[in-house]
Short mmCIF file of C-alpha atoms in Angstrom, two decimals:
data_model
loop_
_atom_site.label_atom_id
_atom_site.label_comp_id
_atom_site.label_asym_id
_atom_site.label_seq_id
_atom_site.Cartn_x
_atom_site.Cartn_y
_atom_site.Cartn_z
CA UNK A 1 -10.65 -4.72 29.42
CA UNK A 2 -12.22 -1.49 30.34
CA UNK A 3 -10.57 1.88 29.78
CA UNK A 4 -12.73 4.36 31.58
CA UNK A 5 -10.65 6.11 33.84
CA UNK A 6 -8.97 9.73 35.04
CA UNK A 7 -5.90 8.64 34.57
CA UNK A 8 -5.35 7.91 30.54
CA UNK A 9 -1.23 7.36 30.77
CA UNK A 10 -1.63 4.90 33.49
CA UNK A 11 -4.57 2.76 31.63
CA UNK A 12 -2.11 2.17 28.65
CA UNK A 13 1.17 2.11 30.90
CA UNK A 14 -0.71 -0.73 31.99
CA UNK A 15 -1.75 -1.99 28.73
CA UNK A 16 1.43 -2.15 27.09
CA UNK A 17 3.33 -3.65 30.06
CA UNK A 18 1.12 -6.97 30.25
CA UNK A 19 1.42 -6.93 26.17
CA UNK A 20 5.48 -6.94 26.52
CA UNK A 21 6.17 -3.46 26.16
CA UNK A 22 4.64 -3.14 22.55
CA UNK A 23 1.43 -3.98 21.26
CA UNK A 24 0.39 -4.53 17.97
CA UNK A 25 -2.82 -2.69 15.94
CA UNK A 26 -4.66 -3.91 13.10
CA UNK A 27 -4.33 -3.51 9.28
CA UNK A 28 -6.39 -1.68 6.65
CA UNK A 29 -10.11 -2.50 7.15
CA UNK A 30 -11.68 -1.26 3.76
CA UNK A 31 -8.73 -2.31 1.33
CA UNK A 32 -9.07 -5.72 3.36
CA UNK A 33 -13.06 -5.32 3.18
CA UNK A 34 -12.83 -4.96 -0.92
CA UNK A 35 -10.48 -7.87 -0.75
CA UNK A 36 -13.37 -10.02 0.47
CA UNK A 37 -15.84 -8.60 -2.46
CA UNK A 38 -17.06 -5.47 -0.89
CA UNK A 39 -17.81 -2.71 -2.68
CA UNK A 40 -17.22 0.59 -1.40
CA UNK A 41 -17.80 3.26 -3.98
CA UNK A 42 -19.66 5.13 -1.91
CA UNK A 43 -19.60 8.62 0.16
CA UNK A 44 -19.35 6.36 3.10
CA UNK A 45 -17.08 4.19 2.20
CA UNK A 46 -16.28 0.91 4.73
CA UNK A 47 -19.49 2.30 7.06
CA UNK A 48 -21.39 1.27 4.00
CA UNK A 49 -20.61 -2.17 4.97
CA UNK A 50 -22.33 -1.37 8.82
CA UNK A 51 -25.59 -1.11 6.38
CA UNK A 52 -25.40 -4.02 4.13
CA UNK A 53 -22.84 -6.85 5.44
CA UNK A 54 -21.90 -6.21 8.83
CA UNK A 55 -20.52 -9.90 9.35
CA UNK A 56 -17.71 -9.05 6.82
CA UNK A 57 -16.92 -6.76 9.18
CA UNK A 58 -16.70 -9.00 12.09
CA UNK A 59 -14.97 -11.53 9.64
CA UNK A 60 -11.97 -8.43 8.67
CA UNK A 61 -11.65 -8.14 12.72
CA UNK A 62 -11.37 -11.89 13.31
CA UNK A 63 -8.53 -12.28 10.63
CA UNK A 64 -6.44 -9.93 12.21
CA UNK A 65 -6.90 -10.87 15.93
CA UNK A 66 -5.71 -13.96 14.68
CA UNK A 67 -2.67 -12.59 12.74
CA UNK A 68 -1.75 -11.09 16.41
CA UNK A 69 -3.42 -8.06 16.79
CA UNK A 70 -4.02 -6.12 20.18
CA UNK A 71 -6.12 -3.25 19.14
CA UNK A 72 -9.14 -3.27 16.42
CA UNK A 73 -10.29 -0.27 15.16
CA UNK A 74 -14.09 0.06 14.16
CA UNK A 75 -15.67 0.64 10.85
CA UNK A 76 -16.61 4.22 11.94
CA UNK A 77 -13.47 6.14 10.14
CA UNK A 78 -16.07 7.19 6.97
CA UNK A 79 -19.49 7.03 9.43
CA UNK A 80 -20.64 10.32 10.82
CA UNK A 81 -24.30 11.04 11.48
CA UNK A 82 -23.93 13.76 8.76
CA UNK A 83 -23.44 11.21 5.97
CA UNK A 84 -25.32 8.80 7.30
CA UNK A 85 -28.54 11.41 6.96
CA UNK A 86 -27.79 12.14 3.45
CA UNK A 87 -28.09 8.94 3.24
CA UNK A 88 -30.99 9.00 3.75
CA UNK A 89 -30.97 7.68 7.42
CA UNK A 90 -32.66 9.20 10.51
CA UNK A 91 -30.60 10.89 13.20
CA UNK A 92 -31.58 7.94 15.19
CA UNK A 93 -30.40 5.27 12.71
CA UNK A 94 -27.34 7.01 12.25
CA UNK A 95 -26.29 7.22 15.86
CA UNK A 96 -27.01 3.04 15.93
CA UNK A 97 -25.06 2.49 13.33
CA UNK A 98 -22.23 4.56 14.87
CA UNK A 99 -22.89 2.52 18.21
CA UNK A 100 -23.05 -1.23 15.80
CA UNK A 101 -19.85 -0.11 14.36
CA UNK A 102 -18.39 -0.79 17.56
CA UNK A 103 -20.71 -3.68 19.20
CA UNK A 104 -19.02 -5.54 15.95
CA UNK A 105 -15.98 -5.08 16.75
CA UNK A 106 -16.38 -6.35 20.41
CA UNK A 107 -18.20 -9.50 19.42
CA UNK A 108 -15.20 -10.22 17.59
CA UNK A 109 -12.97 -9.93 20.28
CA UNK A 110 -15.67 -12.11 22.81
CA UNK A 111 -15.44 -14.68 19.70
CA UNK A 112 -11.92 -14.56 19.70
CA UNK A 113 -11.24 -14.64 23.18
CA UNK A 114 -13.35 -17.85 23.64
CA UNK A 115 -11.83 -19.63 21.09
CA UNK A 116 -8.60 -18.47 22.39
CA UNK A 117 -9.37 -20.12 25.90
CA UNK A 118 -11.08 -23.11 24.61
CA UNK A 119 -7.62 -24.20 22.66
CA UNK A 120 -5.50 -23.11 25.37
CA UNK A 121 -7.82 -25.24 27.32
CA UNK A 122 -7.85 -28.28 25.56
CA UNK A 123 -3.97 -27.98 25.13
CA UNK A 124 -3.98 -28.51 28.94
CA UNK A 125 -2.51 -24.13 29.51
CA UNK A 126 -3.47 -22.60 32.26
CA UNK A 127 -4.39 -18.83 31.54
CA UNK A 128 -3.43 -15.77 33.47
CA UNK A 129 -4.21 -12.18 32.54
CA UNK A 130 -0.11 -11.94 31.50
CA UNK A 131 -0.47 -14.81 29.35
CA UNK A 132 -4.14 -14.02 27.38
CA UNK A 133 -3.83 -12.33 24.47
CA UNK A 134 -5.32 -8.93 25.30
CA UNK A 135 -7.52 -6.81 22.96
CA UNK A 136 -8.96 -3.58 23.00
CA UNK A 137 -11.77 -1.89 20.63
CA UNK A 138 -10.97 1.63 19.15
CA UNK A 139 -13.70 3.57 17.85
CA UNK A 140 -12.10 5.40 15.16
CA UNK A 141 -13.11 9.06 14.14
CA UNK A 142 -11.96 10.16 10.62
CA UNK A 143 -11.27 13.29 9.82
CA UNK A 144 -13.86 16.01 8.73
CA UNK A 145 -12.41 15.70 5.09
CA UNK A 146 -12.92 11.81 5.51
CA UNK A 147 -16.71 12.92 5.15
CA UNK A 148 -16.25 15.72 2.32
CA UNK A 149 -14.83 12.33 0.47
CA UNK A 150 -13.27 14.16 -1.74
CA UNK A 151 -9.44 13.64 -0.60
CA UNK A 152 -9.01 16.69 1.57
CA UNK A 153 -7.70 14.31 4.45
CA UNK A 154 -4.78 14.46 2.60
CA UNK A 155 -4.24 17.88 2.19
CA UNK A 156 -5.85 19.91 5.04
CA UNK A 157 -6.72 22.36 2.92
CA UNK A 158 -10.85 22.61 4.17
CA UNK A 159 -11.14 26.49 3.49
CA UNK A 160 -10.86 29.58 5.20
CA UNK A 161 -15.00 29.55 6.23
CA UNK A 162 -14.13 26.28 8.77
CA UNK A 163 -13.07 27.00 12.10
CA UNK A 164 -12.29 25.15 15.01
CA UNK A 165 -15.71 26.03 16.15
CA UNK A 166 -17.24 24.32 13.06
CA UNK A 167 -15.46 21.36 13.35
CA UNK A 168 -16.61 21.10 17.17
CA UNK A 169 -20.11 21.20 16.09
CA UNK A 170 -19.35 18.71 13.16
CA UNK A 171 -17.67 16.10 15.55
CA UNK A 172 -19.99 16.73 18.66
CA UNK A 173 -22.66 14.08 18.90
CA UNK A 174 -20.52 11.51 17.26
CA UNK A 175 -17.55 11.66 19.53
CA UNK A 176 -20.50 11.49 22.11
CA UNK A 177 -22.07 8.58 20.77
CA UNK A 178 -19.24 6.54 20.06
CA UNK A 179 -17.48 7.52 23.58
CA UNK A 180 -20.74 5.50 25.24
CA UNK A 181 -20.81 2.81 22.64
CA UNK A 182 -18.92 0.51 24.61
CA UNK A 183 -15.54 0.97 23.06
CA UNK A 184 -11.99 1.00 25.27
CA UNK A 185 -10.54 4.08 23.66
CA UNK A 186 -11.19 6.67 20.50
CA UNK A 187 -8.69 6.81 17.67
CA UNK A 188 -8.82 10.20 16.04
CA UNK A 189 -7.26 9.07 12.67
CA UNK A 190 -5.44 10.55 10.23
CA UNK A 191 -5.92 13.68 11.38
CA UNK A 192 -4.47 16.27 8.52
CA UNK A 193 -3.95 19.72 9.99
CA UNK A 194 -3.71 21.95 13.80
CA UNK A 195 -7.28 23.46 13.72
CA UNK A 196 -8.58 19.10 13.73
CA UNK A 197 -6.23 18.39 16.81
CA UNK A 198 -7.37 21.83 18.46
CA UNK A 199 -11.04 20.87 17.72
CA UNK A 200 -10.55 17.12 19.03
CA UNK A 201 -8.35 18.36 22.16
CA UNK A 202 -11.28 21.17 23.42
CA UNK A 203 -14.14 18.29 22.40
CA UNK A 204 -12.60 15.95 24.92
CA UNK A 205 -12.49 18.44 27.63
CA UNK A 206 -15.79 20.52 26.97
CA UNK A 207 -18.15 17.05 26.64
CA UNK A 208 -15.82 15.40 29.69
CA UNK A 209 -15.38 12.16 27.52
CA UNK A 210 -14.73 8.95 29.53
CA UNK A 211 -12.89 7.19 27.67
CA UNK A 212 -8.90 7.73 26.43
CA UNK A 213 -8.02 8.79 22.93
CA UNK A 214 -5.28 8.92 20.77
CA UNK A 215 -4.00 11.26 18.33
CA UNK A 216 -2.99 10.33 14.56
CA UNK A 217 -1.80 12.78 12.42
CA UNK A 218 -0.82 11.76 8.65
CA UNK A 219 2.19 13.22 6.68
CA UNK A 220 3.13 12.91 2.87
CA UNK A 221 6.88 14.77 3.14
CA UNK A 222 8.31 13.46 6.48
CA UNK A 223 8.39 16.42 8.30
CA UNK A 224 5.04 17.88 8.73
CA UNK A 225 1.36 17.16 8.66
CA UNK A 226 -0.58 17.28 5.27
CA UNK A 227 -1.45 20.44 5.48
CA UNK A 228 1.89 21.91 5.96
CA UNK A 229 1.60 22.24 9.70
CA UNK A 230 4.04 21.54 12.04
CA UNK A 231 4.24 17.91 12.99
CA UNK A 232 5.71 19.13 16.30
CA UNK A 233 3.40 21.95 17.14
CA UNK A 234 0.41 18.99 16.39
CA UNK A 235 1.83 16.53 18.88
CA UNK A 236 1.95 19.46 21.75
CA UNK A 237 -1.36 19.70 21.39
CA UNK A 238 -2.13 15.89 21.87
CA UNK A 239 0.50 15.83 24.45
CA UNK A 240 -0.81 18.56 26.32
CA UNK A 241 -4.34 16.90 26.69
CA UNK A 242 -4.77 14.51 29.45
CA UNK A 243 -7.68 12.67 27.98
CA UNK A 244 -5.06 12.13 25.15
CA UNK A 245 -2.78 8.40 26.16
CA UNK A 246 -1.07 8.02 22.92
CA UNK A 247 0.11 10.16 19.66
CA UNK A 248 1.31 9.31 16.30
CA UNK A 249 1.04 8.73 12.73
CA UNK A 250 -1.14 6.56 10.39
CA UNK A 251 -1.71 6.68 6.52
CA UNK A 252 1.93 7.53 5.91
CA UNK A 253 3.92 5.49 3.71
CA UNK A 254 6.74 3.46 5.62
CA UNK A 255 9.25 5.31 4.57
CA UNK A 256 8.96 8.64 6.35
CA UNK A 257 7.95 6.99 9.61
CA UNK A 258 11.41 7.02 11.72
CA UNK A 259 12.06 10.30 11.48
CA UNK A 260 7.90 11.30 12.50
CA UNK A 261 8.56 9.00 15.50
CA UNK A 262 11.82 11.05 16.36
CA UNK A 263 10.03 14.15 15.80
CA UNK A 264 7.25 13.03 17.99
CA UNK A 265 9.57 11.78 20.85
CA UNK A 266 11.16 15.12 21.54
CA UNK A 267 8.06 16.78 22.79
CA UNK A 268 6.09 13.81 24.26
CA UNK A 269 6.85 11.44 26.66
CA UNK A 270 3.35 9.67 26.22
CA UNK A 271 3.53 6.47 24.13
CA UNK A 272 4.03 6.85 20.56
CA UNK A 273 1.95 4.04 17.82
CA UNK A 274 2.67 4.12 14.17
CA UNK A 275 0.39 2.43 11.25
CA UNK A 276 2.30 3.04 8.02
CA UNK A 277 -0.13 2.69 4.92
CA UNK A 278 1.71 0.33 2.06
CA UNK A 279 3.90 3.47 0.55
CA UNK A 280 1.39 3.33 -2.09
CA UNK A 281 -0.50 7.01 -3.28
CA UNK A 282 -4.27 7.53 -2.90
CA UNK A 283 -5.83 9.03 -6.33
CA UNK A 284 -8.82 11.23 -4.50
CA UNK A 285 -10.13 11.98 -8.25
CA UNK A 286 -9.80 8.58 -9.47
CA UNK A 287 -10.98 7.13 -6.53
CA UNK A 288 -8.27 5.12 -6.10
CA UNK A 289 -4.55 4.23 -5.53
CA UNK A 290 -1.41 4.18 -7.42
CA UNK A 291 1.81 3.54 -8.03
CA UNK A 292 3.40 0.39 -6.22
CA UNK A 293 3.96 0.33 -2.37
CA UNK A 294 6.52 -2.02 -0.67
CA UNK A 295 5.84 -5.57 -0.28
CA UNK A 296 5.19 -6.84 3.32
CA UNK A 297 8.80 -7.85 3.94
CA UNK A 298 9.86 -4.57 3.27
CA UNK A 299 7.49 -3.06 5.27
CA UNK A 300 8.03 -5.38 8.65
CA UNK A 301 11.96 -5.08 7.89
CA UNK A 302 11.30 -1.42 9.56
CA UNK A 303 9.67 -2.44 12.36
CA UNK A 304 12.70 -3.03 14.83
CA UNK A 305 13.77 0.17 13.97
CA UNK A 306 10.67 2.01 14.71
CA UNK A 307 10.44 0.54 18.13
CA UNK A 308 14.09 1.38 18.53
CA UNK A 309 13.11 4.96 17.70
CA UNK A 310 10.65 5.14 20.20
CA UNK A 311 7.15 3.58 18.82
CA UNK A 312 5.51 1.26 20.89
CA UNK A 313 2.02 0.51 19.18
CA UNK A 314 2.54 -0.44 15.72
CA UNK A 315 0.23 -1.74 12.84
CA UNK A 316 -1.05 -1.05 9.51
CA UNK A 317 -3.39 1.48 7.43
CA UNK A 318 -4.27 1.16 3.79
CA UNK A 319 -3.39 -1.69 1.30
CA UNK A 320 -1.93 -3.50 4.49
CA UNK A 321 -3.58 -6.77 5.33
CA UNK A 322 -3.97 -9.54 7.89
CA UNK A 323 -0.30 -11.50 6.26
CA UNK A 324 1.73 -7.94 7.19
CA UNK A 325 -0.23 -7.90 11.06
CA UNK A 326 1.47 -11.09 11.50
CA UNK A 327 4.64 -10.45 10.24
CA UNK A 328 4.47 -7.14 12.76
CA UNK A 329 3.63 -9.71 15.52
CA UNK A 330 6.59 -12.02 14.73
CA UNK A 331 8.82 -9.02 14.52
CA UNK A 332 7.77 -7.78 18.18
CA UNK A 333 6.93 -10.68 20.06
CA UNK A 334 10.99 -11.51 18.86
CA UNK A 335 11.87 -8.30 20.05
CA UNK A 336 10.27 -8.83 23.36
CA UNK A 337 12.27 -11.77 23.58
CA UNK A 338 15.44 -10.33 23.23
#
């Protein structure tokens, strides 16, 4: 399904209509990734995995297009041609494996969609575009403390010496790359502070990217951003960028998310998507995370409510896997029913 277009709010107007209203996005990739025997202690985290086992990848994307998914996000969060180069990898290598990160993620969705048909064929169903299960590919960008690894996406805080201008120049080629790489739409994920948003927003317009994007900001108090920014002030700028289709939250524990989604709704009208991580904490010394987060039941018995607040693309981040996608799917394709 391609995305390219002028006219972002009308490509996922569209999009959301033939899924019911609501559509539904994938889990965590690396938590899932590690569940399968990766291992990602590494600067790069689940990119490392676009080096050394890419079909794991493709496998993590197959399991949740089969738990119900309708959006897949690529293992680019952690991959920028910055740490791919100290790495050890050539400019050029690292703008492939930017592009593969993607090309994986749409032969999934080919795989998926022909096995899809061939049941529906032998079961003797006719298929119509309202009646396929529609996908789309988001190349995700992480945030420019993603690449510092060392846990400032979750608090903002990047110093006084970086500037909108040096986040530009951080972000440039990749958002480039990754806009031509074959994807339907970029997710700008977990983005922790105003000055990201500001850099993303003026990016979009300056390099003319062809391709919609949405904005996802991540919160650890329920009111504002990481950084202590104003959740509000965040989503104005999203919603005043018209290469921007959708705005919301991600990395945020479940409990914190209806009152974002409120917060979001009173200065947006553009669709609002939600992927709660598992309520658990992320250690950035330790390298890894604590304390218990809510089991999957928990976490899909908010999901009415979230859509009743205003959310229409919902999913998963961290410590979420393919079992709570399809408990999310259940939820909403009962919802669409009623």
């Amino acid at each position: 399904m391609g995305f390219k277009t002028s006219d972002p709010s009308s490509a996922i107007g569209y999009f959301l209509e033939k899924c019911g209203g609501c559509a539904v996005i994938d889990g965590g990739l690396a938590t899932e990734l590690e569940a399968n025997g990766a291992d990602l202690n590494d600067p790069l985290w689940s990119a490392k995995c676009l080096v050394n086992s890419p079909d794991l990848i493709k496998k993590v994307h197959l399991d949740y297009l089969e738990a119900g998914a309708n959006i897949i996000i690529s293992a680019s969060y952690q991959g920028t041609i910055q740490g791919f180069e100290a790495k050890g990898f050539s400019k050029e290598e690292s703008e492939s494996l930017l592009r593969k990160s993607v090309e994986i993620a749409c032969e999934a969705r080919d795989a998926f969609q022909k096995r899809d048909s061939e049941v529906s064929c032998n079961d003797g169903k006719s298929r119509n575009l309202d009646k396929q299960h529609l996908v789309l590919v988001a190349a995700s960008v992480g945030s420019y403390g993603a690449y510092l690894a060392d846990g400032s996406e979750y608090s903002g805080d990047y110093g006084k010496s970086v500037t909108v201008e040096t986040l530009k120049d951080f972000h440039r080629r990749r958002v480039q790359v990754l806009a031509e790489s074959g994807a339907d739409l970029i997710a700008f994920e977990t983005i922790p502070n105003k000055i990201e948003a500001q850099a993303y927003a003026e990016l979009l317009e300056e390099e003319d990217i062809n391709i919609p994007a949405w904005f996802s900001f991540n919160s650890k108090d329920g009111v504002n951003v990481v950084s202590g920014d104003s959740l509000t002030e965040c989503a104005l700028i999203s919603d005043s960028s018209k290469k921007v289709m959708a705005v919301g939250i991600n990395c945020t524990p479940p409990r914190f998310i209806h009152n974002l989604v409120l917060s979001i709704k009173k200065v947006t009208d553009k669709p609002i998507l939600i992927y709660p991580n598992s309520g658990e904490t992320y250690d950035a010394d330790k390298k890894e995370w604590a304390s218990t987060g809510v089991s999957d039941e928990d976490f899909v018995s908010y999901v009415s409510k979230w859509r009743d607040a205003g959310a229409s693309l919902i999913g998963g981040c961290c410590r979420t896997t393919p079992r709570t996608i399809s408990a999310i799917s259940r939820v909403l394709n009962v919802d669409r029913d009623n």
